[in-house]
Coordinates of C-alpha atoms in Angstrom, one line a residue:
M1239 CA -25.8 -29.2 -17.4
K1240 CA -22.7 -27.1 -17.9
L1241 CA -22.6 -23.3 -17.2
G1242 CA -22.4 -22.4 -20.9
E1243 CA -25.4 -24.5 -21.8
I1244 CA -27.4 -22.9 -18.9
L1245 CA -26.6 -19.4 -20.1
V1246 CA -27.4 -20.2 -23.7
N1247 CA -30.7 -22.0 -22.8
Q1248 CA -31.8 -18.9 -20.8
G1249 CA -30.9 -16.6 -23.6
V1250 CA -28.3 -14.7 -21.6
I1251 CA -25.6 -15.3 -24.2
S1252 CA -25.6 -16.7 -27.8
E1253 CA -24.0 -19.8 -29.1
D1254 CA -21.4 -17.6 -30.9
M1255 CA -20.5 -15.8 -27.6
L1256 CA -20.1 -19.1 -25.9
A1257 CA -17.8 -20.4 -28.6
Q1258 CA -15.7 -17.2 -28.4
A1259 CA -15.5 -17.5 -24.6
L1260 CA -14.4 -21.1 -24.8
E1261 CA -11.6 -20.2 -27.2
E1262 CA -10.5 -17.3 -24.9
Q1263 CA -10.7 -19.7 -21.9
K1264 CA -8.2 -22.0 -23.4
A1265 CA -5.7 -19.1 -23.7
D1266 CA -6.2 -17.5 -20.3
G1267 CA -6.9 -20.7 -18.2
E1268 CA -9.7 -18.9 -16.3
K1269 CA -13.0 -20.4 -15.3
L1270 CA -15.7 -19.9 -18.0
G1271 CA -17.8 -17.6 -15.8
T1272 CA -14.8 -15.3 -15.2
T1273 CA -13.9 -15.3 -18.9
L1274 CA -17.5 -14.4 -19.9
I1275 CA -17.5 -11.5 -17.4
K1276 CA -14.1 -10.3 -18.6
M1277 CA -15.2 -10.3 -22.2
G1278 CA -18.3 -8.3 -21.3
F1279 CA -20.8 -11.0 -22.5
V1280 CA -22.4 -11.3 -19.1
T1281 CA -22.4 -9.4 -15.8
E1282 CA -21.9 -11.1 -12.4
E1283 CA -25.5 -10.2 -11.5
E1284 CA -26.8 -11.9 -14.7
L1285 CA -24.6 -14.9 -14.1
L1286 CA -25.9 -15.4 -10.6
K1287 CA -29.5 -14.8 -11.7
A1288 CA -29.2 -17.4 -14.4
L1289 CA -27.8 -20.0 -12.0
S1290 CA -30.4 -19.2 -9.3
K1291 CA -33.2 -19.7 -11.9
H1292 CA -31.7 -23.0 -13.2
F1293 CA -31.2 -24.5 -9.7
G1294 CA -34.4 -23.1 -8.2
V1295 CA -32.5 -21.6 -5.2
R1296 CA -31.7 -18.0 -4.2
S1297 CA -28.3 -16.5 -5.0
V1298 CA -25.8 -14.7 -2.8
D1299 CA -23.1 -12.2 -3.8
L1300 CA -20.1 -13.0 -1.6
K1301 CA -18.3 -9.8 -2.6
T1302 CA -20.9 -7.7 -0.8
K1303 CA -21.9 -10.3 1.8
E1304 CA -18.7 -11.8 3.0
P1305 CA -19.2 -14.4 5.7
K1306 CA -18.1 -13.7 9.3
D1307 CA -15.2 -15.7 10.7
S1308 CA -17.5 -17.2 13.4
V1309 CA -19.6 -18.7 10.6
L1310 CA -16.7 -19.9 8.5
K1311 CA -15.3 -21.8 11.5
L1312 CA -18.5 -24.0 11.5
L1313 CA -17.2 -25.9 8.5
P1314 CA -13.8 -27.6 8.4
G1315 CA -11.4 -26.2 5.8
D1316 CA -10.7 -29.6 4.1
I1317 CA -14.4 -30.1 3.5
A1318 CA -14.8 -26.6 2.1
A1319 CA -11.9 -27.1 -0.3
K1320 CA -13.1 -30.6 -1.3
Y1321 CA -16.6 -29.5 -2.3
L1322 CA -15.9 -25.8 -3.1
V1323 CA -18.5 -24.5 -0.7
V1324 CA -18.5 -21.9 2.1
P1325 CA -21.0 -21.3 4.9
V1326 CA -22.7 -17.9 4.5
S1327 CA -24.8 -17.6 7.6
R1328 CA -26.4 -19.5 10.5
F1329 CA -29.9 -19.3 11.9
G1330 CA -30.6 -21.7 14.7
R1331 CA -29.8 -25.2 13.4
K1332 CA -29.9 -24.1 9.8
L1333 CA -26.6 -23.4 8.0
T1334 CA -26.8 -21.5 4.7
L1335 CA -24.2 -22.9 2.3
A1336 CA -22.9 -21.1 -0.9
M1337 CA -22.2 -23.7 -3.6
L1338 CA -21.5 -23.8 -7.3
N1339 CA -24.0 -26.7 -7.7
P1340 CA -26.8 -26.7 -5.1
H1341 CA -28.0 -30.0 -6.5
D1342 CA -24.9 -31.8 -5.3
M1343 CA -26.7 -34.0 -2.7
A1344 CA -23.6 -36.0 -1.8
A1345 CA -21.8 -32.8 -0.7
I1346 CA -24.9 -31.6 1.2
E1347 CA -25.2 -34.9 3.1
D1348 CA -21.5 -35.1 3.9
I1349 CA -21.6 -31.5 5.2
K1350 CA -24.8 -32.1 7.2
F1351 CA -23.1 -35.1 8.9
A1352 CA -19.8 -33.2 9.6
T1353 CA -21.5 -30.1 11.0
G1354 CA -24.7 -31.4 12.5
F1355 CA -26.7 -28.5 10.8
E1356 CA -29.6 -28.6 8.4
I1357 CA -28.2 -27.2 5.1
E1358 CA -29.8 -24.5 3.0
P1359 CA -28.0 -24.4 -0.3
V1360 CA -27.6 -21.1 -2.3
V1361 CA -25.7 -20.4 -5.5
A1362 CA -22.6 -18.2 -5.6
H1363 CA -19.9 -17.2 -8.1
L1364 CA -17.1 -19.9 -8.2
D1365 CA -14.3 -17.3 -8.0
D1366 CA -15.8 -15.8 -4.9
I1367 CA -16.1 -19.2 -3.2
V1368 CA -12.4 -20.0 -4.1
D1369 CA -11.2 -16.6 -2.8
I1370 CA -12.8 -17.1 0.6
I1371 CA -11.5 -20.7 0.8
E1372 CA -7.9 -19.5 0.0
N1373 CA -8.0 -16.4 2.2
H1374 CA -9.7 -17.9 5.2
Y1375 CA -9.2 -21.7 5.4
H1376 CA -5.7 -21.8 4.0
I1377 CA -4.3 -19.2 6.5
Q1378 CA -6.2 -20.9 9.3
R1379 CA -4.4 -24.2 8.5
V1380 CA -1.1 -22.4 8.6
F1381 CA -2.0 -20.9 12.0
S1382 CA -2.8 -24.4 13.2
D1383 CA 0.5 -25.8 11.9
V1384 CA 2.5 -23.1 13.7
M1385 CA 0.5 -23.6 16.9
Y1386 CA 1.3 -27.3 16.7
E1387 CA 5.0 -26.6 16.2
I1388 CA 5.0 -24.3 19.3
E1389 CA 3.2 -26.9 21.4
M1390 CA 5.7 -29.6 20.4
A1391 CA 8.6 -27.3 21.1
E1392 CA 7.2 -26.6 24.6
A1393 CA 6.5 -30.3 25.2
T1394 CA 10.1 -31.2 24.4
G1395 CA 11.6 -28.3 26.4
D1396 CA 12.7 -26.4 23.4
G1397 CA 11.1 -23.0 24.1
Q1398 CA 12.3 -21.2 21.0
V1399 CA 11.1 -21.9 17.5
M1400 CA 14.2 -21.4 15.3
E1401 CA 14.4 -21.8 11.6
Q1402 CA 17.7 -20.1 10.8
V1403 CA 19.1 -22.8 8.6
E1404 CA 15.9 -23.3 6.6
V1405 CA 15.5 -19.6 5.9
R1406 CA 19.1 -19.2 4.8
E1407 CA 18.9 -22.1 2.4
R1408 CA 15.7 -20.5 0.9
K1409 CA 16.8 -16.9 0.7
E1410 CA 16.7 -16.9 -3.1
E1411 CA 13.4 -18.8 -3.3
D1412 CA 10.1 -17.3 -4.4
L1413 CA 8.3 -16.8 -1.1
S1414 CA 4.9 -17.2 -2.8
T1415 CA 5.8 -20.9 -3.3
V1416 CA 6.9 -21.5 0.2
V1417 CA 3.4 -21.7 1.7
D1418 CA 2.6 -24.8 -0.4
D1419 CA 6.0 -26.5 0.1
S1420 CA 5.7 -29.4 2.5
D1421 CA 9.4 -29.0 3.4
S1422 CA 8.9 -25.4 4.7
G1423 CA 8.5 -24.9 8.5
P1424 CA 5.1 -23.5 9.6
A1425 CA 6.4 -20.2 10.9
L1426 CA 8.2 -19.6 7.6
K1427 CA 5.1 -20.5 5.7
L1428 CA 3.1 -17.9 7.7
A1429 CA 5.7 -15.1 7.2
S1430 CA 5.8 -16.0 3.5
K1431 CA 2.0 -16.0 3.2
I1432 CA 1.8 -12.5 4.9
V1433 CA 4.5 -11.0 2.5
S1434 CA 3.3 -12.6 -0.7
D1435 CA -0.3 -11.6 -0.1
A1436 CA 0.9 -8.1 0.7
V1437 CA 2.8 -7.8 -2.6
A1438 CA -0.2 -9.1 -4.5
L1439 CA -2.4 -6.4 -2.9
N1440 CA 0.2 -3.6 -3.5
V1441 CA 0.5 -3.1 0.2
S1442 CA 3.1 -0.5 1.3
D1443 CA 3.4 -1.5 4.9
V1444 CA 2.6 -4.6 7.1
H1445 CA 2.1 -4.2 10.8
I1446 CA 2.3 -7.2 13.1
E1447 CA 1.0 -6.1 16.5
P1448 CA 0.8 -8.2 19.7
Y1449 CA -1.7 -7.3 22.5
E1450 CA -2.6 -8.9 25.8
N1451 CA -4.9 -11.6 24.6
D1452 CA -4.4 -11.7 20.9
M1453 CA -2.5 -10.2 18.0
R1454 CA -3.5 -8.6 14.7
I1455 CA -1.9 -8.1 11.3
R1456 CA -2.8 -5.0 9.3
Y1457 CA -1.9 -4.0 5.7
R1458 CA -1.6 -0.3 4.6
I1459 CA -3.3 -0.2 1.3
D1460 CA -3.5 3.2 -0.5
G1461 CA -2.4 4.9 2.7
I1462 CA -5.1 3.4 4.9
L1463 CA -4.6 0.5 7.4
H1464 CA -6.9 -2.5 7.1
E1465 CA -7.0 -5.4 9.6
I1466 CA -6.4 -8.6 7.6
M1467 CA -6.1 -11.3 10.1
K1468 CA -6.0 -12.0 13.9
P1469 CA -3.8 -15.0 14.5
P1470 CA -3.6 -16.6 18.0
K1471 CA -1.3 -14.6 20.4
K1472 CA 1.1 -17.6 20.7
L1473 CA 2.1 -17.1 17.1
N1474 CA 3.8 -13.7 17.8
K1475 CA 7.0 -15.2 19.1
A1476 CA 7.4 -17.7 16.2
L1477 CA 6.6 -15.1 13.6
A1478 CA 9.0 -12.5 15.2
T1479 CA 11.7 -15.1 15.3
V1480 CA 11.5 -16.1 11.6
I1481 CA 11.2 -12.6 10.4
K1482 CA 14.3 -11.5 12.5
V1483 CA 16.3 -14.4 11.1
M1484 CA 15.3 -13.5 7.5
A1485 CA 16.3 -9.8 8.2
K1486 CA 19.6 -10.9 9.9
L1487 CA 18.7 -9.3 13.2
K1488 CA 19.6 -10.6 16.7
V1489 CA 16.9 -13.1 17.6
E1490 CA 17.7 -13.1 21.3
E1491 CA 17.5 -9.3 21.5
K1492 CA 14.0 -8.4 22.6
R1493 CA 14.6 -5.3 24.7
L1494 CA 15.8 -2.9 22.1
P1495 CA 14.4 -1.8 18.7
Q1496 CA 16.2 -3.3 15.6
D1497 CA 16.2 -2.4 11.9
G1498 CA 17.0 -4.7 9.1
R1499 CA 16.3 -5.7 5.5
I1500 CA 15.0 -8.7 3.6
K1501 CA 15.6 -9.3 0.0
A1502 CA 13.1 -11.8 -1.4
R1503 CA 11.6 -13.0 -4.7
V1504 CA 7.8 -12.8 -4.7
Q1505 CA 5.7 -13.7 -7.8
N1506 CA 8.9 -13.5 -9.9
K1507 CA 9.7 -10.0 -8.6
I1508 CA 12.7 -9.0 -6.5
I1509 CA 11.3 -7.3 -3.4
D1510 CA 13.2 -5.3 -0.8
I1511 CA 11.5 -5.3 2.7
R1512 CA 12.6 -2.9 5.4
V1513 CA 12.1 -4.5 8.8
S1514 CA 11.6 -2.6 12.1
T1515 CA 11.0 -4.2 15.4
V1516 CA 10.2 -2.5 18.7
P1517 CA 9.5 -4.0 22.1
T1518 CA 6.0 -3.4 23.5
L1519 CA 4.2 -4.4 26.7
F1520 CA 3.0 -7.6 25.2
G1521 CA 5.7 -8.6 22.8
E1522 CA 7.6 -7.3 19.7
K1523 CA 5.8 -5.2 17.2
I1524 CA 7.1 -5.6 13.7
A1525 CA 6.6 -3.2 10.8
L1526 CA 7.5 -4.2 7.3
R1527 CA 7.9 -1.6 4.5
I1528 CA 7.6 -3.3 1.1
L1529 CA 9.6 -1.7 -1.6
D1530 CA 8.6 -3.0 -5.1
R1531 CA 10.8 -1.4 -7.8
S1532 CA 8.5 -2.8 -10.5
A1533 CA 5.5 -1.0 -9.0
I1534 CA 7.1 2.4 -8.8
Q1535 CA 7.2 4.9 -11.7
L1536 CA 10.3 7.2 -11.5
N1537 CA 8.9 9.7 -14.0
L1538 CA 7.9 13.2 -13.0
D1539 CA 5.3 13.3 -15.8
L1540 CA 3.4 10.3 -14.3
L1541 CA 3.2 11.5 -10.6
G1542 CA 0.2 13.8 -10.9
F1543 CA 1.8 17.3 -11.2
E1544 CA -0.3 20.1 -12.8
A1545 CA 1.5 21.4 -15.9
E1546 CA 2.4 24.8 -14.3
T1547 CA 3.6 23.2 -11.0
L1548 CA 5.8 20.7 -12.8
H1549 CA 7.2 23.5 -15.0
S1550 CA 8.2 25.4 -11.8
F1551 CA 9.7 22.3 -10.2
R1552 CA 11.7 21.4 -13.3
K1553 CA 12.9 25.0 -13.6
A1554 CA 14.3 24.7 -10.0
I1555 CA 16.0 21.3 -10.3
K1556 CA 17.7 22.3 -13.6
T1557 CA 19.3 25.3 -12.0
P1558 CA 23.1 24.5 -11.6
Y1559 CA 23.3 25.5 -7.9
G1560 CA 21.1 26.2 -5.0
I1561 CA 18.7 24.2 -2.7
V1562 CA 15.5 22.5 -3.7
L1563 CA 13.4 21.0 -0.9
V1564 CA 10.6 18.4 -1.0
T1565 CA 8.2 18.4 1.9
G1566 CA 5.2 16.5 3.2
P1567 CA 4.3 14.0 5.9
T1568 CA 5.6 10.4 6.2
G1569 CA 4.3 8.3 3.3
S1570 CA 3.5 11.2 1.0
G1571 CA 5.8 10.0 -1.8
K1572 CA 8.7 12.5 -1.2
T1573 CA 11.3 9.8 -2.0
T1574 CA 9.6 8.9 -5.2
T1575 CA 9.6 12.6 -6.3
L1576 CA 13.3 13.0 -5.5
Y1577 CA 14.2 9.7 -7.2
S1578 CA 12.2 10.8 -10.3
A1579 CA 14.0 14.1 -10.3
M1580 CA 17.4 12.5 -10.1
T1581 CA 16.4 10.0 -12.8
E1582 CA 15.6 12.9 -15.1
L1583 CA 18.8 14.8 -14.2
N1584 CA 21.0 11.6 -14.5
D1585 CA 23.5 12.2 -17.2
P1586 CA 27.1 10.8 -17.8
G1587 CA 28.4 14.4 -17.7
L1588 CA 27.2 14.9 -14.1
N1589 CA 28.4 13.5 -10.8
I1590 CA 25.3 12.8 -8.7
I1591 CA 25.7 11.4 -5.2
T1592 CA 23.2 10.8 -2.3
A1593 CA 23.2 10.2 1.4
E1594 CA 20.0 8.3 2.4
D1595 CA 18.4 6.6 5.4
P1596 CA 17.5 4.1 4.1
I1597 CA 18.4 3.6 0.4
E1598 CA 15.0 2.6 -0.9
Y1599 CA 15.9 1.8 -4.5
S1600 CA 19.2 1.4 -6.4
L1601 CA 19.6 4.0 -9.2
G1602 CA 22.0 3.2 -12.0
G1603 CA 24.7 5.9 -12.6
I1604 CA 24.2 7.5 -9.2
S1605 CA 26.4 6.9 -6.1
Q1606 CA 24.3 6.2 -3.1
L1607 CA 25.4 6.1 0.5
Q1608 CA 23.5 4.5 3.4
V1609 CA 23.6 6.7 6.5
N1610 CA 24.4 4.9 9.8
E1611 CA 24.2 7.1 12.8
R1612 CA 25.3 4.2 15.2
I1613 CA 28.8 4.4 13.7
G1614 CA 28.8 8.2 13.4
L1615 CA 27.9 8.3 9.7
T1616 CA 25.3 11.0 9.8
F1617 CA 23.7 13.1 7.0
A1618 CA 26.1 15.9 8.0
S1619 CA 29.3 13.9 8.0
A1620 CA 28.3 12.1 4.8
L1621 CA 27.6 15.4 3.1
R1622 CA 30.9 16.9 4.4
S1623 CA 32.8 14.0 2.9
Y1624 CA 30.9 14.1 -0.4
L1625 CA 31.9 17.7 -1.0
R1626 CA 35.4 16.4 -1.6
Q1627 CA 34.1 14.0 -4.3
D1628 CA 33.7 16.7 -6.9
P1629 CA 29.8 16.4 -7.1
N1630 CA 27.5 18.4 -9.3
I1631 CA 24.3 17.3 -7.6
V1632 CA 23.9 16.1 -4.0
M1633 CA 20.8 14.5 -2.6
V1634 CA 20.5 14.5 1.3
G1635 CA 17.8 12.2 2.6
E1636 CA 16.5 14.7 5.2
I1637 CA 17.6 18.1 6.7
R1638 CA 16.7 17.6 10.3
D1639 CA 19.2 19.7 12.2
L1640 CA 21.3 22.9 12.0
E1641 CA 24.5 21.1 11.1
T1642 CA 23.0 19.4 8.0
A1643 CA 21.3 22.6 7.0
E1644 CA 24.5 24.6 7.2
I1645 CA 26.6 22.1 5.2
S1646 CA 23.8 22.0 2.5
I1647 CA 23.8 25.8 2.3
R1648 CA 27.6 25.8 2.1
A1649 CA 27.4 23.2 -0.7
S1650 CA 24.9 25.3 -2.6
L1651 CA 27.1 28.5 -2.2
T1652 CA 30.1 26.7 -3.7
G1653 CA 28.3 25.7 -6.9
H1654 CA 26.3 22.5 -6.1
L1655 CA 22.7 21.7 -6.6
V1656 CA 21.3 20.2 -3.3
L1657 CA 18.1 18.2 -3.2
S1658 CA 16.6 17.2 0.2
T1659 CA 13.4 16.8 2.2
V1660 CA 12.0 18.5 5.3
H1661 CA 9.0 17.3 7.3
T1662 CA 6.5 20.2 7.2
N1663 CA 2.8 20.6 6.3
S1664 CA 3.2 23.1 3.4
A1665 CA 5.8 24.8 1.2
A1666 CA 5.5 28.1 3.2
A1667 CA 5.9 26.3 6.5
T1668 CA 9.3 25.0 5.4
I1669 CA 10.8 28.5 5.8
T1670 CA 9.6 28.7 9.4
R1671 CA 11.0 25.3 10.1
L1672 CA 14.5 26.3 8.8
I1673 CA 14.5 29.5 10.8
N1674 CA 13.5 27.4 13.9
M1675 CA 16.6 25.3 13.3
D1676 CA 18.5 28.6 13.7
V1677 CA 19.4 28.9 10.0
E1678 CA 20.0 32.6 9.2
P1679 CA 17.2 34.1 7.1
F1680 CA 19.7 35.8 4.7
L1681 CA 21.3 32.3 4.0
I1682 CA 17.8 30.8 3.3
S1683 CA 16.8 33.7 0.9
S1684 CA 20.1 33.5 -1.0
T1685 CA 20.3 29.7 -1.5
L1686 CA 16.8 28.3 -1.6
L1687 CA 15.5 27.9 -5.1
A1688 CA 12.1 26.2 -4.5
V1689 CA 10.1 24.2 -2.0
E1690 CA 7.7 21.5 -3.3
S1691 CA 5.0 20.2 -1.0
Q1692 CA 2.9 17.1 -1.7
R1693 CA 0.2 14.7 -0.5
L1694 CA -1.2 11.4 -1.9
L1695 CA -4.9 11.2 -2.6
R1696 CA -6.7 7.9 -3.0
K1697 CA -8.2 7.4 -6.5
V1698 CA -11.9 6.5 -6.8
C1699 CA -12.3 2.9 -8.0
P1700 CA -13.0 2.9 -11.7
K1701 CA -15.0 -0.4 -11.5
C1702 CA -17.6 0.7 -9.0
R1703 CA -17.6 4.5 -9.1
K1704 CA -21.0 6.2 -9.2
E1705 CA -22.1 9.8 -9.6
V1706 CA -23.2 11.4 -6.3
E1707 CA -24.5 14.7 -5.1
Y1708 CA -23.4 16.5 -2.0
P1709 CA -25.2 19.1 0.1
E1710 CA -24.2 22.7 -0.5
E1711 CA -22.6 22.9 3.0
A1712 CA -20.2 20.1 2.2
L1713 CA -19.1 21.8 -1.0
T1714 CA -18.6 25.1 0.8
D1715 CA -16.5 23.4 3.5
A1716 CA -14.2 22.1 0.7
G1717 CA -13.7 25.6 -0.6
L1718 CA -16.1 25.2 -3.6
N1719 CA -18.8 27.6 -4.7
P1720 CA -21.9 25.3 -5.0
K1721 CA -23.3 27.5 -7.8
K1722 CA -20.1 27.0 -9.8
V1723 CA -19.8 23.3 -9.5
D1724 CA -20.4 22.4 -13.1
F1725 CA -18.7 19.0 -13.0
K1726 CA -19.7 15.5 -11.8
L1727 CA -18.7 14.2 -8.4
Y1728 CA -18.0 10.5 -7.9
K1729 CA -17.8 7.9 -5.0
G1730 CA -16.9 4.2 -5.1
E1731 CA -19.6 1.9 -3.9
G1732 CA -17.1 -0.9 -3.0
C1733 CA -16.4 -4.0 -5.1
K1734 CA -14.0 -6.9 -5.3
H1735 CA -11.5 -4.9 -7.4
C1736 CA -11.1 -2.3 -4.5
R1737 CA -11.8 -4.8 -1.6
G1738 CA -14.9 -2.9 -0.8
T1739 CA -13.2 0.4 0.0
G1740 CA -14.3 2.4 -3.1
Y1741 CA -10.7 3.4 -3.8
K1742 CA -8.0 1.9 -5.9
G1743 CA -4.5 3.4 -6.2
R1744 CA -3.2 6.8 -5.3
I1745 CA -2.1 10.0 -7.1
G1746 CA 0.0 12.9 -6.0
V1747 CA -1.1 16.5 -5.5
F1748 CA 1.6 19.1 -5.4
E1749 CA 2.5 22.8 -4.8
T1750 CA 5.8 24.3 -5.9
M1751 CA 6.8 27.6 -4.3
L1752 CA 9.6 29.2 -6.3
V1753 CA 11.6 31.6 -4.2
T1754 CA 10.9 34.9 -6.0
A1755 CA 12.0 38.4 -5.0
H1756 CA 8.7 38.8 -3.0
I1757 CA 9.4 35.5 -1.2
R1758 CA 13.0 36.5 -0.4
D1759 CA 11.8 39.8 1.0
A1760 CA 9.2 37.9 3.2
I1761 CA 12.0 35.5 4.4
L1762 CA 14.3 38.3 5.4
R1763 CA 11.5 39.9 7.4
K1764 CA 10.7 36.5 9.1
A1765 CA 7.2 36.8 7.8
S1766 CA 4.5 34.3 8.9
N1767 CA 3.5 31.2 7.0
E1768 CA 0.3 32.8 5.9
E1769 CA 2.1 35.9 4.4
I1770 CA 4.7 33.8 2.6
E1771 CA 2.0 31.6 1.1
K1772 CA 0.0 34.6 0.1
S1773 CA 3.0 36.0 -1.7
A1774 CA 3.6 32.6 -3.4
V1775 CA 0.0 32.5 -4.6
N1776 CA 0.2 36.0 -5.9
D1777 CA 3.3 34.9 -7.9
G1778 CA 1.3 32.1 -9.5
M1779 CA 1.7 29.1 -7.1
I1780 CA -1.1 26.5 -7.3
T1781 CA -1.8 25.3 -3.7
L1782 CA -2.3 21.7 -2.6
R1783 CA -6.0 22.3 -2.2
E1784 CA -6.3 23.7 -5.7
S1785 CA -4.3 20.8 -7.0
A1786 CA -6.6 18.4 -5.2
L1787 CA -9.7 20.2 -6.5
N1788 CA -8.4 19.8 -10.0
K1789 CA -8.3 16.0 -9.4
L1790 CA -11.8 16.2 -8.1
R1791 CA -13.0 18.0 -11.3
D1792 CA -11.4 15.4 -13.4
G1793 CA -13.3 12.6 -11.5
V1794 CA -10.0 11.1 -10.2
T1795 CA -10.8 11.3 -6.5
T1796 CA -13.6 12.1 -4.1
L1797 CA -14.6 15.1 -2.1
E1798 CA -13.8 13.2 1.2
E1799 CA -10.2 12.7 0.1
V1800 CA -9.8 16.4 -0.8
I1801 CA -11.0 17.4 2.6
R1802 CA -9.0 14.7 4.4
E1803 CA -5.6 15.5 2.9
T1804 CA -5.6 19.2 2.2
K1805 CA -6.7 22.4 4.0
V1806 CA -8.7 25.3 2.5
G1807 CA -6.2 27.8 1.2

């Protein structure tokens, strides 16, 4: 009996619902169960319950009870793919097997013979079974192919696994198709699989890390690292080689750090990948920064600014001359904010130029220069040359030394607007940082227009968020008055949509400190961070913590994120 008939017979859906779903299924090409869930006609729980009742076996939700690798290894990947089954758990000689059709006795007998276990069939959602087969067995087959290539190379005396020619021929090909191409080398397949999966999951960074007895691959998703796979240690050399070839780095150089770029097409999108390699005790560690232009929104209105904070920031960047600084830790979205500001300011009547390291995205109508300190092209030297190019607005990637700071100040004093970043923890702390660089306080007070500080908070998953209550102590620690908390608080329970984390996506929180007369006076007196921040708050600045609490009140984030990313002001 087909799935639609089972659901209709049990009264879970009507004949009319089934007809609508079948029509929709023709258009979207999804499995019927997935289409019914998407249309809201049935929940996953109702679907599994109906199948369990029909087949007379228990059901298992593979989203919340994902099988361990040690259990998945008990069943060969080709058999799992052939019958669309995955092992869930093992107890003694009994192997629990998730299946779409637990009455498929031919499949059960084949698996019993192949594994030597007694089989207990259970029913599971087809999409979940397919996901596990693709995510586990497919990558394990790629691992095996690369290992075979390495062993063959060692047996023939060719110690290095090189794929330069193949990579160069394929440089414009969609990497997401390479994994299934029989003409692709195994190491290239593995690298392509890692990158294409990362793009699909909106990963910002990939870390490939070798250790003494193994290696691990981690993805940074919404600012948090997650271990995705642990390939055999022997794969590190092959993987490092193919990535270095793709990034046009020196394959034979393993003693020094190297930086490069890969431009690839993944899922019909052009992706820029920044590659960094560093030598470690057990091999080369590789970090990939994935820059997806289609996933970034260069619009100040969409970044998460409070209305008052955005008004202050816009007021500063639309001043014809002076310095506007953006600050925050690595990965807090400073470049996105600066690019959004330049996109808003971009006008045929203005000459906008940048000095960056690296250039993350190409901006039409703006002249961008890549800093290269190895050949003496520093931020300071680039800025010095740029001032002879008749600019209106100059963006300097980072002010990290006195020379760059002094040239930026000189540019602002001669009628230019300078945008840049500084690595500090708050807007007020930026003043102290500049003074520590030996910049004279009177120069800071006379040229600095504003400092904007920011963080990124993870957003609670909209698919699995549930209302929660916190003890009064937790609310007090977050700077809230428990008696005045008249809004709902949420947490994500974890689901397939958010990969069990409870979070999906990120949003910015911001504070913009305009340099008012009170702030100038505090700068000239070399006042403490606390005093400068107090003056800014008195002048109307919304702090990072207040901005984060506003996101909490709106149900966008969680109390844990507010505490993790901001301090009580």
